[in-house]
């Protein structure tokens, strides 16, 4: 294969190097384009064809439905690893030894106390506030109680910031839910595993001895692993671009949480459940909703379907669908919502509209069904996604800073008015 690409503009040829990744993906390196062509830029709204960075964290092949963290397949990790091991793998590049994992967990536990004054901020939110807004604000507020920036020249400082946020974020997540439910805040129990403790902090009741349900713990562990990273998606790109101004880790994460909230991204898991419930309330008429999704005059989209990168089955959706079946069976739940989801999936996979556009179920199509079986309120679904994505965001932020990437600052093609004279207000 040639190792350069040639662009011809107005009869003049410009050569640009081709760069190859370890999985043989090829990119045209256009760094010198603007300077060489006297100001010409590329235009790619939504960045469908633009690589924003080189990254060694996650590989995904949307055509083949492959997803790997640091070279390990998502299927193997979901089956054999636990969430904290995966977090370590994503952030530091290798699976931890027993000792490394133990130290990592202990350091996280030591850092899981949140300043009491953060309660005051939490208490100032109305109960009706969406937990994603509260989580984003509280994560941002943590900067007031911790150094606002991290000395990235020091691995130790970087490590300390990482264990701090991994310790504090689950507390904030649990508190956002407890606040909504009017429950006293809970710090969990240090003797529990990371994921077990998240559940305890969320579900313990002041008048009842808390006992962990292994089915819940395993299900949540798997869901968090499946959400842990997904290369340069909207929220991760937000974290990287925010951090590229050398803004601190916590505020970069707060920006990522806000980006995740939208229904086209992480907010889809809540939107899927709302859609499935609406279909159920409407008599279970899936055909009607399929028709709406295909109608170009109707803004309705089949939530949980389609993906910017996967033009094949999202490998995470396969794992989650199986997990949903297993969890519901183990808990002895027969949920008509799951049946509606399966029916909708079957119809969509056979429908030419969805087939032609390569629209398959994505990770969020079945995750809500599991969260619902675990009694997690719908408004918390995207918050659960955020806690899963946390190690990915951290890993991507750390990589960006260690690679000393320049500030993210795209160009634009201006299409507004050309120069005109100011008109005084009395003459307008
Ligand atoms: N329902 C109906 N039609 C759809 C859907 C859908 N869910 N998704 C895409 N399409 C159609 C579009 O209307 C478009 O049709 P056209 O070519 O006739 O105009 C075509 O498929 C391509 O869609 P785009 O929006 O251009 O694809 P894009 O890559 O920009 O968007 C996205 C991907 C945002 C995920 C989209 O598929 C969507 O809105 N899905 C529903 C929301 C969702 O589930 N989001 C979660 C994504 S996974 C995650 O973030 C964890």
Coordinates of N, CA and C and ligand atoms in Angstrom, one line a residue, residues 46 48 227 230 233-235 260 262-269 271-272 290 292-296 299-311 314 316 353-354 357-365 385 389, ligand 1:
X46 N -19.8 16.5 13.0 CA -20.0 15.2 13.7 C -18.8 14.3 13.7
X48 N -17.5 12.3 11.6 CA -17.7 10.9 11.2 C -16.4 10.3 10.6
X227 N -19.7 -0.9 30.0 CA -19.8 0.5 29.8 C -18.4 1.2 30.0
X230 N -15.3 3.3 25.5 CA -15.7 3.1 24.1 C -15.1 4.1 23.2
X233 N -16.0 8.4 21.9 CA -17.4 8.8 21.9 C -17.6 10.2 22.4
X234 N -18.9 10.7 22.4 CA -19.2 12.1 22.7 C -18.7 12.5 24.1
X235 N -19.0 11.7 25.1 CA -18.6 12.2 26.5 C -17.0 12.0 26.6
X260 N -22.7 13.0 28.6 CA -23.3 11.7 28.6 C -24.8 11.7 28.7
X262 N -27.2 13.4 27.4 CA -28.1 13.5 26.3 C -28.7 12.2 25.8
X263 N -30.0 12.2 25.3 CA -30.6 11.0 24.9 C -30.0 10.3 23.7
X264 N -29.2 11.0 23.0 CA -28.5 10.4 21.8 C -27.3 9.6 22.3
X265 N -26.9 9.8 23.5 CA -25.7 9.1 24.1 C -26.2 8.3 25.3
X266 N -25.6 8.6 26.5 CA -25.9 7.7 27.6 C -27.3 7.9 28.1
X267 N -28.0 9.0 27.8 CA -29.4 9.2 28.2 C -30.3 8.2 27.5
X268 N -29.8 7.5 26.5 CA -30.6 6.5 25.8 C -31.2 5.4 26.7
X269 N -30.4 5.0 27.7 CA -30.9 3.9 28.5 C -32.2 4.2 29.2
X271 N -34.2 6.6 28.1 CA -35.2 6.8 27.0 C -35.8 5.5 26.5
X272 N -34.9 4.4 26.5 CA -35.4 3.1 26.0 C -36.5 2.6 26.9
X290 N -42.8 1.0 15.3 CA -41.8 0.8 14.2 C -42.2 1.8 13.0
X292 N -43.7 4.7 13.3 CA -43.3 6.0 13.7 C -41.8 6.3 13.5
X293 N -41.0 5.2 13.9 CA -39.5 5.4 13.8 C -39.1 5.5 12.3
X294 N -39.9 5.0 11.4 CA -39.5 5.0 10.0 C -40.0 6.3 9.3
X295 N -41.0 6.9 9.9 CA -41.6 8.1 9.3 C -40.7 9.3 9.5
X296 N -40.3 9.8 8.3 CA -39.3 11.0 8.4 C -40.0 12.2 8.9
X299 N -40.5 12.9 14.6 CA -39.1 12.9 15.2 C -38.8 11.6 16.0
X300 N -39.8 10.8 16.2 CA -39.5 9.6 17.1 C -38.4 8.7 16.5
X301 N -37.5 8.2 17.3 CA -36.5 7.3 16.9 C -36.7 6.0 17.8
X302 N -36.3 4.9 17.3 CA -36.3 3.7 18.1 C -35.1 3.8 19.1
X303 N -35.4 4.2 20.3 CA -34.3 4.4 21.2 C -33.6 3.0 21.5
X304 N -32.2 3.1 21.6 CA -31.5 1.9 21.8 C -31.1 1.2 20.5
X305 N -31.5 1.8 19.4 CA -31.1 1.3 18.1 C -30.2 2.2 17.4
X306 N -29.3 1.6 16.7 CA -28.4 2.5 15.9 C -27.2 2.9 16.7
X307 N -26.1 3.1 16.0 CA -24.8 3.5 16.6 C -24.0 4.2 15.6
X308 N -23.3 5.2 16.0 CA -22.4 5.9 15.1 C -21.3 5.0 14.5
X309 N -20.8 4.1 15.3 CA -19.7 3.3 14.9 C -20.1 1.8 14.5
X310 N -21.0 1.2 15.3 CA -21.4 -0.1 15.0 C -22.3 -0.2 13.8
X311 N -21.9 -0.8 12.7 CA -22.8 -1.1 11.6 C -23.1 -2.6 11.6
X314 N -23.9 -4.5 18.1 CA -23.1 -4.0 19.2 C -22.7 -5.3 20.1
X316 N -21.7 -5.5 22.9 CA -22.1 -5.4 24.3 C -23.6 -5.7 24.4
X353 N -36.0 -1.1 6.4 CA -35.5 0.2 6.8 C -34.3 0.1 7.8
X354 N -34.4 -0.8 8.8 CA -33.3 -1.0 9.7 C -32.2 -1.8 9.1
X357 N -30.1 0.4 6.7 CA -29.3 1.5 7.5 C -28.4 0.8 8.5
X358 N -28.4 -0.5 8.5 CA -27.5 -1.2 9.5 C -27.8 -0.7 10.9
X359 N -29.0 -0.7 11.3 CA -29.4 -0.3 12.7 C -29.7 -1.5 13.5
X360 N -28.8 -1.7 14.5 CA -28.9 -2.9 15.4 C -29.1 -2.4 16.8
X361 N -29.5 -3.3 17.7 CA -29.6 -2.8 19.1 C -28.3 -2.4 19.6
X362 N -28.2 -1.3 20.4 CA -26.9 -0.9 21.0 C -26.9 -1.3 22.5
X363 N -25.9 -1.0 23.2 CA -25.6 -1.4 24.5 C -26.8 -1.0 25.5
X364 N -27.5 0.1 25.1 CA -28.5 0.6 26.0 C -29.9 -0.1 25.8
X365 N -30.0 -0.9 24.8 CA -31.4 -1.4 24.5 C -31.8 -2.4 25.6
X385 N -24.5 4.4 34.1 CA -23.6 4.4 33.0 C -22.4 5.2 33.3
X389 N -18.5 4.3 33.1 CA -17.6 4.9 32.1 C -16.4 5.7 32.8
Ligands
LIG1 N1 -34.5 4.9 14.8 C1 -34.9 5.2 13.5 N2 -34.1 5.6 12.6 C2 -32.8 5.8 12.9 C3 -32.3 5.5 14.2 C4 -33.2 5.0 15.2 N3 -32.8 4.8 16.4 N4 -31.0 5.7 14.2 C5 -30.6 6.1 13.0 N5 -31.7 6.2 12.2 C6 -31.7 6.5 10.8 C7 -31.6 8.0 10.6 O1 -32.9 8.6 10.5 C8 -30.9 8.1 9.2 O2 -31.8 7.8 8.2 P1 -31.6 8.5 6.8 O3 -30.3 8.0 6.2 O4 -32.8 8.0 6.0 O5 -31.6 10.0 7.0 C9 -29.9 6.9 9.3 O6 -30.6 5.9 10.2 C10 -28.5 7.2 9.9 O7 -28.7 7.8 11.1 P2 -27.8 9.0 11.7 O8 -28.5 9.8 12.7 O9 -27.1 9.7 10.6 O10 -26.6 8.2 12.4 P3 -25.6 8.7 13.4 O11 -24.4 7.9 13.4 O12 -25.4 10.2 13.3 O13 -26.4 8.5 14.8 C11 -27.2 7.5 16.8 C12 -26.2 7.4 15.7 C13 -27.2 9.0 17.4 C14 -26.8 6.6 17.9 C15 -28.6 7.2 16.2 O14 -28.6 5.9 15.7 C16 -29.7 7.4 17.3 O15 -30.3 8.5 17.5 N6 -30.1 6.2 18.0 C17 -31.1 6.3 19.0 C18 -30.5 6.9 20.3 C19 -29.6 5.8 21.0 O16 -30.0 4.7 21.1 N7 -28.4 6.3 21.4 C20 -27.5 5.5 22.1 C21 -26.2 5.2 21.3 S1 -25.2 4.1 22.2 C22 -24.4 5.1 23.4 O17 -24.3 6.3 23.3 C23 -24.0 4.4 24.5

